XYZ file of C-alpha atoms in Angstrom:
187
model
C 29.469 19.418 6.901
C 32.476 18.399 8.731
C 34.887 15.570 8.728
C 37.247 17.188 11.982
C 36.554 14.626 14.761
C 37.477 17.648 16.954
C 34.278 19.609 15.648
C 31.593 16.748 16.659
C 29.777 16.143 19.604
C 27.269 13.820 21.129
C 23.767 14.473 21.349
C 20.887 12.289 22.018
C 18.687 11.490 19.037
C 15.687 13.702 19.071
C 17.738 16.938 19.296
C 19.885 16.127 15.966
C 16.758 14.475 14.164
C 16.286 17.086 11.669
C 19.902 17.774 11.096
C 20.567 14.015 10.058
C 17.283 14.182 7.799
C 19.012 17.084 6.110
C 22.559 15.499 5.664
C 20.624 12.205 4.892
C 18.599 14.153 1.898
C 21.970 15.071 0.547
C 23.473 11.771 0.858
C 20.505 10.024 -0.761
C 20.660 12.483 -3.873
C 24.358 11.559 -4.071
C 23.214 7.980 -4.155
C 20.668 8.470 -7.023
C 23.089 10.307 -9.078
C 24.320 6.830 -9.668
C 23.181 3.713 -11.066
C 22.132 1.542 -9.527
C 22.909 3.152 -6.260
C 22.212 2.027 -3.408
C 23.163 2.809 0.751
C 22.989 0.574 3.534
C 21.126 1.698 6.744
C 24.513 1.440 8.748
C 26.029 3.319 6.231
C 23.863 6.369 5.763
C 23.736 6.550 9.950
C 27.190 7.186 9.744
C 27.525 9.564 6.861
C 24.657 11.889 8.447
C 26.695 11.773 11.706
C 30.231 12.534 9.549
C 28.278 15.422 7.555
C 26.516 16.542 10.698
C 29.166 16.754 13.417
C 26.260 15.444 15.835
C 26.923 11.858 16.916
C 24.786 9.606 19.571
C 25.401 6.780 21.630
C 22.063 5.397 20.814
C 22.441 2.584 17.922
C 21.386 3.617 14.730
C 18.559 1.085 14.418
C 16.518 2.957 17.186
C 16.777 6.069 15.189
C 17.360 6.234 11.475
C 13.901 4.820 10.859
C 12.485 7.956 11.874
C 15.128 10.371 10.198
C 14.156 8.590 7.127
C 10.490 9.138 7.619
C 11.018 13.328 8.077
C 12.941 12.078 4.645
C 9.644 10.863 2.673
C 7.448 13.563 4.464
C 10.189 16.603 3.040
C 10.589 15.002 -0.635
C 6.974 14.327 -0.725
C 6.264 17.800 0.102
C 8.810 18.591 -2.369
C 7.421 16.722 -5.007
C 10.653 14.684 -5.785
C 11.159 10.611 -5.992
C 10.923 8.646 -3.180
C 14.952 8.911 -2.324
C 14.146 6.592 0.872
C 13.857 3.516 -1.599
C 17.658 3.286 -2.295
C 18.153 2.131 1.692
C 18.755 -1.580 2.052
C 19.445 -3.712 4.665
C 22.608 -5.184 2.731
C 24.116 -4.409 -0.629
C 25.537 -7.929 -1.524
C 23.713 -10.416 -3.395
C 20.227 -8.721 -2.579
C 17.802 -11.826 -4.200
C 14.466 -10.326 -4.931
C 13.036 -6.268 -4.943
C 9.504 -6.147 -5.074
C 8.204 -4.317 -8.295
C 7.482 -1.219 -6.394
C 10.737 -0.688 -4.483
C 12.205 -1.364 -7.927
C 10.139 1.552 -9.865
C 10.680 3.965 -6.862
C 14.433 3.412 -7.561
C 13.970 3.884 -11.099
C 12.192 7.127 -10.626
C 15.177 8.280 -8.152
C 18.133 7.590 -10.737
C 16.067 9.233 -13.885
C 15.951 12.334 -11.961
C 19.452 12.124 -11.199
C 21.410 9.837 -12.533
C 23.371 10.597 -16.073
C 24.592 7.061 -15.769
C 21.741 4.773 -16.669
C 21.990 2.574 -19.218
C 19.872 2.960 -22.570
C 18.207 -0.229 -22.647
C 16.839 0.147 -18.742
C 15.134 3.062 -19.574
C 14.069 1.183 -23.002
C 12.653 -1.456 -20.765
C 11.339 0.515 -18.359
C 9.213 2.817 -20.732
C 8.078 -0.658 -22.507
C 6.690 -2.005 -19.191
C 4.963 0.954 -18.312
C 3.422 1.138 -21.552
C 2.409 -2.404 -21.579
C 1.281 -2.161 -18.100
C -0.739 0.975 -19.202
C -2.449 -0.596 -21.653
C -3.051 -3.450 -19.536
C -4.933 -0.974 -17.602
C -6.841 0.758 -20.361
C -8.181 -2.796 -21.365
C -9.733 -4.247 -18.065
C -11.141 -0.684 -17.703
C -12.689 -1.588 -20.880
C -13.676 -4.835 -20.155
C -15.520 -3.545 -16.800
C -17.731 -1.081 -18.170
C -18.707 -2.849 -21.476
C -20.626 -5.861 -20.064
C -21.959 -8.460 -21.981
C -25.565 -8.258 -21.839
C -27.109 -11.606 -21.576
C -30.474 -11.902 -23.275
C -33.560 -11.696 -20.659
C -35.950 -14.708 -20.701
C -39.470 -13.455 -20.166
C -40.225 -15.357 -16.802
C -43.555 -16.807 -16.008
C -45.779 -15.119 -14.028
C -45.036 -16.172 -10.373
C -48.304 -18.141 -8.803
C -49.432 -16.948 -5.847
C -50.925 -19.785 -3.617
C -54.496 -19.417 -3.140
C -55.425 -19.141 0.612
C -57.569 -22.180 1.480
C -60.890 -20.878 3.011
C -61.517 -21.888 5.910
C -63.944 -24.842 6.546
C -66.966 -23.963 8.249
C -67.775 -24.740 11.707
C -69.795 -28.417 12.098
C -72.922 -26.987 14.568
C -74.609 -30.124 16.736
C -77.982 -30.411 15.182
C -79.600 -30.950 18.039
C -78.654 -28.175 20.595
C -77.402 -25.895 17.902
C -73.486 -25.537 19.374
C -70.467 -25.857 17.591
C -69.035 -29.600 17.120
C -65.416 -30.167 18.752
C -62.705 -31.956 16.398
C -63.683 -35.371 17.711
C -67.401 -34.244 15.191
C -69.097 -35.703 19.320
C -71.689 -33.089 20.925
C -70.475 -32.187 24.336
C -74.200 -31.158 25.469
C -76.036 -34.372 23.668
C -73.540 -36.483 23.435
């Protein structure tokens, strides 16, 4: 928006918030337009303060995590690629990008990027198809199970309650034996 230092001044964070996730949207869409572009954090805090005029004290650290996230929320409701994905901490010698990160980036630079090279996109489309049809088969393989032939089981036996014994009675007086098979009345 402006480059005239005499034009900016210093707010604190939460009143230029949306103005930085504006100029930040721009940026980002500058970045895409370019592969493989990327921006460092540091970087894009001070190009939305350049574009913006608005400037803070406050290090950039403590605030460009949420500028970026009113970022995702307006291209998500926008329906465009997830421009967030080309931040990075550093641009040199970055070892590893998880598949994701890598795909989201992908997805930025095909929708704006003239730049890409043939064979990228070649091997791009050629994962996602293999991929896809990774996909298709293990659906496949879940919902056609083998059946595995039933074995008619053998009826379960039930165990036959024991009947109870019947009482020994005392001959004599007529009354029921203890366990010791003694009368306590006769003796």
């Amino acid at each position: 928006m402006t480059d005239d230092v005499s034009q900016q001044r210093w707010v604190g964070t939460n009143e230029a918030s949306s103005a930085w996730a504006d100029a930040a949207r721009e940026v980002l869409v500058e970045v895409a337009g370019h592969y493989p572009g990327l921006i460092t954090y540091a970087d894009l805090a001070e190009q939305v303060q350049v574009r913006t005029g608005l400037r803070t004290r406050s290090p950039f650290r403590s605030w460009i995590g949420g500028v970026l996230a009113t970022v995702v929320a307006r291209v998500r409701a926008d329906g465009l690629p997830p421009l967030t994905s080309l931040v990075v901490n550093r641009t040199d010698g970055e070892a590893q990008t998880e598949e994701a990160v890598a795909h989201a980036r992908l997805t930025c630079y095909r929708r704006y990027a003239d730049d890409i090279p043939a064979e990228v996109i070649a091997a791009a489309d050629a994962e996602a198809r293999a991929k896809e049809v990774q996909a298709q088969e293990a659906a496949r393989a879940r919902s056609v199970r083998p059946s595995r032939p039933r074995t008619p089981r053998a009826p379960r036996e039930r165990a036959q309650p024991t009947p109870e014994a019947a009482p020994k009675i005392c001959p004599t007086c007529f009354v029921q034996l203890p366990a010791s098979g003694i009368c306590d009345e006769c003796g």
